Amino acid sequence: MIPLASLQRTAEELMAKAAIEIPDDYLAGLRRCANTEKGDLSAFVIQAMLENYEAAKEDRRAMCGDTGVPRWYVKIGNDARIDGGPIALEAALRRATANATHSVPLRPNRVHPLWRTDHNNNVGINAPEIEYSFHPNADWVELTTVHKGGLFGSDYRMLFPGDGIEGIKRFYLDTLVAFGKRGLACQPAIIGVGLGGSKDACMVLGKQASCLRTVGSRNPDPKIAALEDELHELGNNIGMGAMGFMGSSMVVDCQIEVGYCHTGGMPMSVHMFCLSSRRSTARIYADGRAEFRTDPMWFTDYSRRATVEWDQPMLEAAE
Amino acid sequence: MSSKLKTVHLKLPASTEDLQTLEIGSVVYLSGRVFTAREGIYKRAIEEGVGMPASREDLGSANFHCSPAATIEPDGTLNVGSVTATASFRFAKWLDGWLKLSGCNIIIGKGGMTSEVYRDIFVPNNTIYLTTVGYGTGALLGRGIRNVVGIHWKEELGLAQAAWVLDVENFGPFLVESDLEGNSLFERENAKIAPGIDKLYEGTRPATLRRYGETDNKKEEVI
């Protein structure tokens, strides 16, 4: 039985880690941008950001003043037992969100869409979002928090099979050019692309691709992996760098996730995870012990499963 | 921070003469008093006719489009951790009234406004625009805060929309986006990127299902 107190304590620690510590994979990707950037202004911006990450870690303060809209991804092992069950877990995640908003501190970003009511704790109606996944042959629970900005850099479009790869590239460029100008998307960014599913699933897949994969990881389908490389390069050929200044640093990496869709369509979503690509994960075991990491390992062979039954032996996470 | 860019340290409040020395693309660090104000303050001060939340002496004349990551401790202490700007283009409709009411001559924010807004509103009011860098240098900016002087309209607007008054030292970096003549750094950069756009789109295909929209000219902006 996983103790509830361990889950809540770990969740609060995850909130602070996400807000303060830039993940190593994104940092390495941004350093590669710094090494190749020729534009003076764009290079200056990247250098300032690299210094900012150090300042955040030294001072234990949030790396960005807009601490995004915190949300949770929960992966539950098939054999895990949670003290109080999933209802208690959800309450613990909501408490952790509220407590960390005060203790880090985070910006209390969450308000009612119409009445603008702010509880000053990032908790409210349907907030924070909590998404679930499951994992075979495991007795642990994994918690991931993502603090992504909420205003610019994502879009959806219904494409059709006839639009082809040329249509995918077009919509990809449209989104990057639109939100790249003046740096509204706070690039260089991790670009997540969702292809397929229904409209809501398409948005979810693209968002998860940008937030829950790591820089350098590749889709297990080699042709999709090649498309990820191609779109990564295409985004950096726009001529636009950090803050929309002339340069080559638009995309730190591009990640694509797919889901089967209606035979007549090819829906596509694009999401941009920013210079503060904040995510933090922990696995909590039955004895309450927590192991922290920055790779959510959300996508696995099991989570992407393509067949009716899951009858393969469990494999390690794909990335 | 080492860079090829020109760097200026500016004391606040700044005179028009001080602002005349600033060129677009220069790096600026501020020392003195700044305050946060965004749509909540603008709406209340201007549309609802309440006026300013405090005197010009109390607030200073540099308006930061920002909500800090901040909290109020049980003993009333104001704790500001990290500060970053929010996108300014959304606030253009209030700015003429705001600059006249507040006397601000520096607007600090994210992403700037259009040069049309600079010409029509900023230039006649001798006001410049500084953009934050990144836009995520919240921890560096947090380090520049020497004292959280006060907070106004916390009850009326909540922590995120309230006016936070900050005394700062070497607060930055910022980049000059618009000078006293209304030039825009972002528009200058857009113009440099525009010639390559047509080539970039070679080998792509317009979507079969079209959408009603406001622009399909990739050389334009969406703000």
Coordinates of C-alpha atoms in Angstrom, one line a residue:
Chain A
M1 CA 0.0 0.0 0.0
I2 CA 1.5 3.3 -1.1
P3 CA 1.2 5.8 1.8
L4 CA -0.8 8.9 0.9
A5 CA 1.6 11.2 2.9
S6 CA 4.5 10.0 0.6
L7 CA 2.5 10.8 -2.5
Q8 CA 1.6 14.3 -1.3
R9 CA 5.1 15.1 0.0
T10 CA 6.6 13.8 -3.3
A11 CA 4.1 15.9 -5.3
E12 CA 5.0 19.1 -3.5
E13 CA 8.7 18.4 -4.1
L14 CA 7.9 17.8 -7.8
M15 CA 6.2 21.1 -8.1
A16 CA 9.3 22.9 -6.8
K17 CA 11.7 20.9 -8.9
A18 CA 9.7 21.6 -12.1
A19 CA 9.5 25.3 -11.4
I20 CA 13.2 25.7 -10.5
E21 CA 15.4 23.1 -12.3
I22 CA 15.5 23.1 -16.1
P23 CA 15.7 19.4 -17.3
D24 CA 19.1 18.3 -18.5
D25 CA 17.9 17.1 -21.9
Y26 CA 16.4 20.6 -22.7
L27 CA 19.5 22.3 -21.3
A28 CA 21.8 20.3 -23.5
G29 CA 19.6 21.0 -26.6
L30 CA 19.7 24.8 -25.8
R31 CA 23.5 24.7 -25.4
R32 CA 23.6 23.2 -29.0
C33 CA 21.6 26.1 -30.2
A34 CA 24.0 28.5 -28.4
N35 CA 26.9 26.9 -30.2
T36 CA 25.4 27.3 -33.6
E37 CA 23.5 30.6 -33.3
K38 CA 25.0 33.4 -35.5
G39 CA 22.5 36.2 -34.8
D40 CA 23.8 38.6 -32.2
L41 CA 20.4 39.3 -30.6
S42 CA 19.3 35.7 -30.6
A43 CA 22.6 34.6 -29.1
F44 CA 22.3 37.2 -26.4
V45 CA 18.9 35.9 -25.4
I46 CA 20.1 32.3 -25.2
Q47 CA 23.1 33.3 -23.1
A48 CA 20.8 35.3 -20.7
M49 CA 18.6 32.2 -20.4
L50 CA 21.5 29.9 -19.6
E51 CA 22.5 32.3 -16.8
N52 CA 18.9 32.5 -15.7
Y53 CA 18.8 28.7 -15.1
E54 CA 21.9 29.0 -12.9
A55 CA 20.4 31.8 -10.9
A56 CA 17.1 29.9 -10.4
K57 CA 19.0 26.8 -9.1
E58 CA 21.3 28.8 -6.8
D59 CA 18.5 30.9 -5.3
R60 CA 15.9 28.1 -5.4
R61 CA 13.5 30.5 -7.1
A62 CA 11.2 29.8 -10.1
M63 CA 13.1 30.1 -13.4
C64 CA 10.3 32.1 -14.9
G65 CA 7.8 34.5 -13.3
D66 CA 5.0 33.0 -15.4
T67 CA 5.0 29.6 -13.8
G68 CA 2.4 28.3 -16.3
V69 CA -0.6 26.3 -15.5
P70 CA 0.6 23.3 -13.4
R71 CA -0.9 19.9 -14.3
W72 CA -0.4 16.3 -13.5
Y73 CA 0.2 13.1 -15.3
V74 CA -0.3 9.9 -13.2
K75 CA 0.8 6.5 -14.3
I76 CA -0.5 3.7 -12.1
G77 CA 1.1 0.2 -12.1
N78 CA -1.4 -2.5 -12.6
D79 CA -0.6 -4.0 -9.2
A80 CA -0.3 -0.7 -7.2
R81 CA -2.5 0.0 -4.2
I82 CA -2.9 3.5 -3.1
D83 CA -3.8 4.4 0.5
G84 CA -7.3 5.9 0.2
G85 CA -7.6 5.0 -3.5
P86 CA -7.6 7.3 -6.6
I87 CA -10.0 9.8 -4.9
A88 CA -7.5 10.4 -2.1
L89 CA -4.6 10.6 -4.6
E90 CA -6.5 13.4 -6.5
A91 CA -7.1 15.3 -3.3
A92 CA -3.4 15.0 -2.4
L93 CA -2.4 16.3 -5.9
R94 CA -4.7 19.3 -5.4
R95 CA -3.4 20.0 -2.0
A96 CA 0.2 19.7 -3.2
T97 CA -0.5 22.2 -6.0
A98 CA -2.1 24.7 -3.6
N99 CA 0.7 24.3 -1.0
A100 CA 3.5 24.6 -3.6
T101 CA 1.9 27.7 -5.1
H102 CA 2.5 29.4 -1.8
S103 CA 5.8 27.8 -0.7
V104 CA 7.9 28.1 -3.9
P105 CA 6.2 30.6 -4.6
L106 CA 4.5 30.2 -8.0
R107 CA 2.3 32.7 -9.7
P108 CA -1.4 32.0 -9.0
N109 CA -2.3 31.8 -12.6
R110 CA -5.6 29.9 -12.5
V111 CA -8.7 31.9 -12.7
H112 CA -12.4 31.4 -13.7
P113 CA -12.7 32.0 -17.4
L114 CA -15.6 34.4 -17.1
W115 CA -15.6 35.8 -13.5
R116 CA -11.7 35.8 -13.3
T117 CA -12.0 34.5 -9.7
D118 CA -8.5 33.7 -8.4
H119 CA -8.1 31.4 -5.3
N120 CA -4.4 32.3 -5.3
N121 CA -3.4 28.7 -5.3
N122 CA -3.7 27.4 -8.9
V123 CA -6.6 25.2 -8.0
G124 CA -10.2 25.6 -9.2
I125 CA -12.9 24.1 -11.4
N126 CA -11.3 21.4 -13.5
A127 CA -7.8 22.6 -12.4
P128 CA -5.2 21.3 -12.2
E129 CA -5.8 18.8 -15.0
I130 CA -5.0 15.2 -14.0
E131 CA -4.5 12.7 -16.8
Y132 CA -4.0 8.9 -16.2
S133 CA -2.2 6.1 -17.7
F134 CA -1.5 2.5 -16.6
H135 CA 1.4 0.2 -16.7
P136 CA 1.6 -3.6 -16.7
N137 CA 3.5 -5.7 -14.1
A138 CA 4.2 -2.8 -11.7
D139 CA 3.3 -1.9 -8.2
W140 CA 4.5 1.7 -8.2
V141 CA 2.8 5.0 -9.1
E142 CA 4.5 7.6 -11.2
L143 CA 3.7 11.3 -10.8
T144 CA 4.7 13.9 -13.4
T145 CA 4.0 17.6 -13.1
V146 CA 4.3 19.8 -16.2
H147 CA 4.2 23.6 -15.9
K148 CA 3.5 24.8 -19.4
G149 CA 2.5 28.3 -20.4
G150 CA -1.0 28.7 -21.5
L151 CA -1.4 31.4 -24.1
F152 CA 0.6 31.1 -27.3
G153 CA 2.2 28.5 -29.6
S154 CA -0.5 25.8 -30.1
D155 CA -2.9 25.2 -32.9
Y156 CA -5.1 22.5 -34.5
R157 CA -6.2 21.9 -38.1
M158 CA -8.1 19.2 -39.9
L159 CA -6.0 18.1 -42.8
F160 CA -6.9 15.3 -45.3
P161 CA -4.8 12.4 -46.7
G162 CA -4.5 14.3 -50.0
D163 CA -2.8 17.2 -48.1
G164 CA 0.1 14.8 -47.5
I165 CA 3.5 15.6 -46.0
E166 CA 3.4 18.9 -47.9
G167 CA 0.3 19.9 -46.0
I168 CA 1.8 18.8 -42.7
K169 CA 4.9 21.0 -43.4
R170 CA 2.7 23.9 -44.3
F171 CA 0.7 23.9 -41.1
Y172 CA 3.8 23.3 -39.1
L173 CA 5.5 26.4 -40.6
D174 CA 2.3 28.4 -40.3
T175 CA 2.2 27.8 -36.6
L176 CA 5.9 28.4 -36.0
V177 CA 6.0 31.6 -38.1
A178 CA 2.8 33.0 -36.5
F179 CA 3.9 32.4 -32.9
G180 CA 7.6 32.8 -33.5
K181 CA 7.4 36.5 -34.4
R182 CA 8.3 38.6 -31.4
G183 CA 9.0 35.3 -29.6
L184 CA 5.4 34.9 -28.5
A185 CA 6.1 31.1 -28.2
C186 CA 9.2 31.8 -26.0
Q187 CA 11.4 29.8 -28.4
P188 CA 13.7 27.9 -28.8
A189 CA 11.0 25.3 -28.1
I190 CA 10.3 21.6 -28.0
I191 CA 7.7 21.3 -30.8
G192 CA 5.1 18.5 -30.2
V193 CA 3.1 17.4 -33.2
G194 CA -0.1 15.3 -32.8
L195 CA -1.2 13.4 -35.9
G196 CA -4.5 11.6 -36.1
G197 CA -7.0 10.7 -33.4
S198 CA -10.2 12.7 -33.1
K199 CA -9.9 16.4 -32.5
D200 CA -9.5 16.2 -28.7
A201 CA -7.1 13.2 -28.9
C202 CA -5.1 15.0 -31.6
M203 CA -4.5 17.9 -29.2
V204 CA -3.7 15.6 -26.3
L205 CA -1.2 13.6 -28.3
G206 CA 0.6 16.7 -29.6
K207 CA 0.7 18.3 -26.1
Q208 CA 2.0 15.1 -24.6
A209 CA 4.6 14.8 -27.3
S210 CA 6.0 18.3 -26.5
C211 CA 5.8 17.9 -22.7
L212 CA 6.4 14.2 -21.9
R213 CA 9.1 13.1 -24.4
T214 CA 12.7 14.2 -24.0
V215 CA 15.0 16.2 -26.4
G216 CA 16.8 13.6 -28.6
S217 CA 14.2 10.9 -28.2
R218 CA 12.7 9.4 -31.4
N219 CA 9.4 7.9 -32.3
P220 CA 9.8 4.1 -32.5
D221 CA 8.5 4.1 -36.2
P222 CA 11.6 4.9 -38.2
K223 CA 9.7 6.9 -40.8
I224 CA 8.1 9.0 -38.2
A225 CA 11.5 9.5 -36.5
A226 CA 12.9 10.7 -39.9
L227 CA 10.0 13.2 -40.2
E228 CA 10.8 14.4 -36.7
D229 CA 14.4 15.1 -37.9
E230 CA 13.1 16.8 -41.0
L231 CA 10.7 19.1 -39.2
H232 CA 13.3 19.9 -36.6
E233 CA 15.6 21.1 -39.3
L234 CA 12.9 22.9 -41.3
G235 CA 11.9 24.9 -38.2
N236 CA 15.5 26.1 -37.7
N237 CA 15.6 27.2 -41.4
I238 CA 12.9 29.8 -41.0
G239 CA 15.6 32.4 -40.3
M240 CA 14.1 33.1 -36.9
G241 CA 15.8 32.7 -33.6
A242 CA 15.0 33.5 -29.9
M243 CA 12.4 36.3 -29.5
G244 CA 11.8 36.3 -33.2
F245 CA 15.2 37.9 -33.9
M246 CA 17.1 36.9 -37.0
G247 CA 18.8 33.6 -36.3
S248 CA 18.5 29.8 -36.4
S249 CA 17.3 28.8 -32.9
M250 CA 13.6 28.1 -33.2
V251 CA 13.4 24.4 -32.5
V252 CA 15.3 22.5 -29.8
D253 CA 13.6 19.3 -31.0
C254 CA 10.5 18.1 -32.7
Q255 CA 8.5 15.1 -31.3
I256 CA 5.6 13.4 -33.1
E257 CA 2.9 11.2 -31.6
V258 CA 0.3 9.5 -33.7
G259 CA -3.1 7.9 -33.1
Y260 CA -5.5 6.1 -35.6
C261 CA -8.0 8.5 -37.0
H262 CA -11.1 8.6 -39.3
T263 CA -10.2 7.1 -42.7
G264 CA -11.1 10.4 -44.5
G265 CA -9.0 12.7 -42.4
M266 CA -5.5 13.5 -41.1
P267 CA -6.0 15.9 -38.1
M268 CA -2.9 17.7 -36.9
S269 CA -1.9 19.7 -33.8
V270 CA 1.2 21.7 -33.0
H271 CA 2.4 22.6 -29.5
M272 CA 5.4 24.6 -28.4
F273 CA 7.1 23.9 -25.0
C274 CA 9.1 27.0 -24.2
L275 CA 12.5 28.2 -22.9
S276 CA 11.1 27.1 -19.5
S277 CA 10.3 23.5 -20.5
R278 CA 9.3 22.5 -16.9
R279 CA 8.6 18.9 -16.1
S280 CA 9.5 16.7 -13.2
T281 CA 8.8 13.0 -12.5
A282 CA 9.0 10.6 -9.5
R283 CA 8.2 6.9 -9.1
I284 CA 6.8 6.1 -5.7
Y285 CA 7.1 2.6 -4.4
A286 CA 4.9 0.7 -2.0
D287 CA 7.2 1.5 0.9
G288 CA 6.8 5.2 0.2
R289 CA 10.3 5.6 -1.3
A290 CA 10.5 8.1 -4.2
E291 CA 12.9 8.2 -7.1
F292 CA 13.1 11.5 -8.9
R293 CA 14.0 12.1 -12.6
T294 CA 13.3 14.5 -15.5
D295 CA 12.3 11.9 -18.1
P296 CA 8.6 11.2 -17.7
M297 CA 8.9 7.9 -19.7
W298 CA 5.2 8.4 -20.4
F299 CA 5.2 6.9 -23.9
T300 CA 5.9 3.2 -23.8
D301 CA 5.2 0.2 -26.1
Y302 CA 2.2 -0.4 -23.8
S303 CA 0.9 3.1 -23.9
R304 CA 1.2 3.2 -27.7
R305 CA -0.2 -0.3 -28.1
A306 CA -1.5 -1.0 -31.5
T307 CA -3.4 -4.3 -31.1
V308 CA -6.6 -5.5 -29.3
E309 CA -4.8 -7.4 -26.6
W310 CA -1.6 -6.5 -24.7
D311 CA 0.0 -9.9 -24.7
Q312 CA 3.7 -9.1 -25.2
P313 CA 6.1 -9.5 -22.4
M314 CA 6.7 -6.1 -20.7
L315 CA 9.5 -4.1 -22.3
E316 CA 11.5 -1.3 -20.8
A317 CA 10.1 2.1 -21.7
A318 CA 10.9 3.0 -25.3
E319 CA 13.0 6.0 -24.4
Chain B
M1 CA 26.9 39.3 -19.3
S2 CA 29.3 39.5 -22.2
S3 CA 27.9 40.5 -25.5
K4 CA 28.5 42.6 -28.6
L5 CA 25.4 44.6 -27.8
K6 CA 25.6 48.1 -26.3
T7 CA 24.7 48.1 -22.5
V8 CA 23.1 51.1 -20.6
H9 CA 22.4 51.4 -16.9
L10 CA 19.4 53.7 -16.3
K11 CA 18.3 55.4 -13.1
L12 CA 14.6 55.7 -12.4
P13 CA 12.6 57.9 -12.7
A14 CA 14.1 58.6 -16.1
S15 CA 13.9 62.0 -17.8
T16 CA 13.1 62.5 -21.5
E17 CA 16.8 63.4 -21.9
D18 CA 17.8 60.1 -20.4
L19 CA 15.5 58.2 -22.7
Q20 CA 16.9 60.1 -25.8
T21 CA 20.2 58.2 -25.4
L22 CA 18.6 54.8 -25.9
E23 CA 18.7 53.0 -29.3
I24 CA 16.7 50.0 -30.3
G25 CA 18.6 46.8 -29.7
S26 CA 20.6 48.2 -26.7
V27 CA 20.6 46.2 -23.4
V28 CA 19.3 48.1 -20.4
Y29 CA 19.5 47.5 -16.7
L30 CA 17.3 49.6 -14.4
S31 CA 17.8 51.0 -10.8
G32 CA 15.0 52.7 -8.9
R33 CA 11.3 52.1 -8.7
V34 CA 9.0 50.1 -11.0
F35 CA 5.4 48.9 -10.5
T36 CA 3.3 46.1 -12.1
A37 CA 0.1 46.9 -13.9
R38 CA -1.8 45.0 -16.6
E39 CA -5.4 44.6 -17.8
G40 CA -7.0 44.5 -14.3
I41 CA -5.5 47.8 -13.3
Y42 CA -6.1 49.4 -16.6
K43 CA -9.8 48.4 -16.7
R44 CA -10.4 49.7 -13.1
A45 CA -8.3 52.8 -13.4
I46 CA -9.6 53.9 -16.8
E47 CA -12.8 52.2 -17.8
E48 CA -14.3 52.2 -14.3
G49 CA -12.9 55.7 -13.6
V50 CA -11.3 54.8 -10.3
G51 CA -8.1 56.6 -11.2
M52 CA -4.6 55.5 -10.0
P53 CA -4.1 53.1 -7.2
A54 CA -1.5 55.3 -5.5
S55 CA 0.4 58.6 -6.1
R56 CA 3.1 58.9 -8.8
E57 CA 5.7 59.2 -6.1
D58 CA 4.6 55.9 -4.6
L59 CA 4.4 54.0 -7.9
G60 CA 7.2 55.5 -10.0
S61 CA 7.0 56.0 -13.7
A62 CA 8.1 52.6 -15.1
N63 CA 5.1 50.2 -15.7
F64 CA 6.0 46.5 -15.9
H65 CA 3.4 44.3 -17.7
C66 CA 3.9 41.5 -15.2
S67 CA 2.4 39.4 -12.4
P68 CA 5.1 38.2 -10.1
A69 CA 5.4 34.6 -8.8
A70 CA 4.7 36.0 -5.3
T71 CA 3.0 35.3 -2.1
I72 CA 2.0 37.1 1.1
E73 CA 3.2 35.4 4.3
P74 CA 0.9 35.2 7.3
D75 CA 2.8 38.1 9.0
G76 CA 2.1 40.3 6.0
T77 CA 5.6 40.0 4.5
L78 CA 5.6 40.3 0.7
N79 CA 7.6 37.5 -0.9
V80 CA 8.5 37.9 -4.6
G81 CA 10.4 35.0 -6.1
S82 CA 10.5 35.3 -9.8
V83 CA 9.2 38.0 -12.2
T84 CA 8.6 37.8 -16.0
A85 CA 6.5 39.9 -18.4
T86 CA 3.3 39.1 -20.0
A87 CA 2.5 39.8 -23.7
S88 CA 1.8 43.5 -24.1
F89 CA 0.0 43.8 -27.4
R90 CA -3.3 42.9 -25.6
F91 CA -3.2 46.1 -23.6
A92 CA -2.9 48.6 -26.5
K93 CA -6.4 49.9 -26.3
W94 CA -5.9 51.3 -22.8
L95 CA -2.5 52.8 -23.2
D96 CA -3.2 56.3 -24.4
G97 CA -5.5 56.9 -21.4
W98 CA -3.0 55.1 -19.2
L99 CA 0.1 57.1 -20.1
K100 CA -1.8 60.4 -19.6
L101 CA -3.2 59.2 -16.3
S102 CA -0.1 57.5 -14.9
G103 CA 2.6 59.7 -16.2
C104 CA 4.6 56.6 -17.1
N105 CA 7.4 57.1 -19.6
I106 CA 8.7 53.5 -19.6
I107 CA 6.6 50.5 -20.4
I108 CA 8.3 47.1 -19.8
G109 CA 6.7 44.0 -21.2
K110 CA 6.9 41.0 -23.5
G111 CA 6.9 41.3 -27.3
G112 CA 6.2 44.9 -27.7
M113 CA 3.4 46.6 -29.6
T114 CA 3.0 47.5 -33.3
S115 CA 4.9 50.6 -34.6
E116 CA 1.5 52.1 -35.3
V117 CA 0.8 52.1 -31.5
Y118 CA 4.3 53.5 -30.9
R119 CA 3.7 56.4 -33.3
D120 CA 0.2 57.2 -32.2
I121 CA 0.5 56.7 -28.5
F122 CA 4.1 56.3 -27.2
V123 CA 5.9 59.1 -29.2
P124 CA 3.4 61.9 -28.3
N125 CA 3.8 60.8 -24.6
N126 CA 7.6 60.6 -24.7
T127 CA 7.5 57.0 -23.8
I128 CA 9.8 54.1 -24.7
Y129 CA 9.2 50.3 -24.6
L130 CA 11.6 47.9 -23.0
T131 CA 11.2 44.2 -23.7
T132 CA 12.2 41.4 -21.3
V133 CA 14.6 38.9 -22.6
G134 CA 13.9 35.3 -23.4
Y135 CA 11.1 35.7 -22.1
G136 CA 12.0 33.6 -19.2
T137 CA 14.7 35.4 -17.2
G138 CA 12.4 35.5 -14.2
A139 CA 15.1 34.4 -11.7
L140 CA 17.7 37.0 -12.9
L141 CA 15.0 39.7 -12.6
G142 CA 14.0 38.4 -9.2
R143 CA 17.6 38.9 -8.1
G144 CA 17.4 42.6 -9.1
I145 CA 14.5 43.3 -6.6
R146 CA 15.9 45.1 -3.5
N147 CA 12.7 45.7 -1.8
V148 CA 9.0 44.9 -2.3
V149 CA 7.6 48.3 -1.3
G150 CA 3.9 47.5 -1.3
I151 CA 0.9 46.1 -3.1
H152 CA -2.2 48.0 -4.2
W153 CA -5.7 46.6 -5.1
K154 CA -4.9 43.1 -3.8
E155 CA -8.5 42.7 -2.5
E156 CA -10.1 44.1 -5.6
L157 CA -8.0 42.2 -8.2
G158 CA -6.2 39.3 -6.6
L159 CA -2.4 38.7 -6.4
A160 CA -1.8 38.2 -10.1
Q161 CA -3.5 41.4 -11.3
A162 CA -2.7 43.7 -8.3
A163 CA -0.1 46.5 -8.6
W164 CA 3.2 45.4 -7.0
V165 CA 5.6 48.2 -6.2
L166 CA 9.3 47.2 -6.4
D167 CA 12.5 49.0 -5.7
V168 CA 15.1 47.4 -8.0
E169 CA 18.9 47.6 -8.6
N170 CA 20.6 46.5 -11.8
F171 CA 17.2 45.0 -12.8
G172 CA 17.5 43.3 -16.1
P173 CA 18.5 42.5 -18.8
F174 CA 16.0 44.3 -21.0
L175 CA 16.2 45.2 -24.7
V176 CA 15.1 48.6 -26.1
E177 CA 12.2 47.6 -28.4
S178 CA 11.0 51.1 -29.2
D179 CA 12.8 54.4 -28.8
L180 CA 11.5 57.9 -28.5
E181 CA 11.0 58.0 -32.3
G182 CA 8.8 55.0 -32.3
N183 CA 11.1 52.6 -34.1
S184 CA 10.5 48.9 -33.4
L185 CA 13.3 46.4 -33.0
F186 CA 10.9 43.5 -33.6
E187 CA 9.6 45.0 -36.9
R188 CA 13.2 45.6 -38.0
E189 CA 13.9 41.9 -37.4
N190 CA 10.7 40.8 -39.1
A191 CA 11.7 42.7 -42.2
K192 CA 15.0 40.9 -42.3
I193 CA 13.3 37.5 -42.1
A194 CA 10.5 38.2 -44.5
P195 CA 12.5 37.8 -47.8
G196 CA 13.2 34.2 -47.0
I197 CA 9.6 33.2 -46.3
D198 CA 8.5 32.4 -49.9
K199 CA 11.5 30.1 -50.4
L200 CA 10.8 28.4 -47.0
Y201 CA 7.2 27.6 -48.1
E202 CA 8.4 25.9 -51.4
G203 CA 7.4 22.3 -51.4
T204 CA 4.4 22.8 -49.0
R205 CA 0.7 22.7 -49.9
P206 CA -2.2 24.9 -48.8
A207 CA -4.7 22.9 -46.8
T208 CA -7.6 21.5 -48.9
L209 CA -10.1 22.7 -46.3
R210 CA -9.8 26.4 -45.9
R211 CA -10.5 28.5 -42.9
Y212 CA -12.0 31.9 -42.5
G213 CA -9.3 34.1 -41.1
E214 CA -7.9 37.5 -40.8
T215 CA -4.6 37.1 -42.7
D216 CA -2.8 34.6 -44.8
N217 CA 0.2 36.8 -45.5
K218 CA 3.1 35.2 -43.7
K219 CA 5.0 38.5 -43.8
E220 CA 2.3 40.0 -41.5
E221 CA 2.1 39.4 -37.8
V222 CA -0.8 37.9 -35.9
I223 CA -0.8 40.5 -33.1

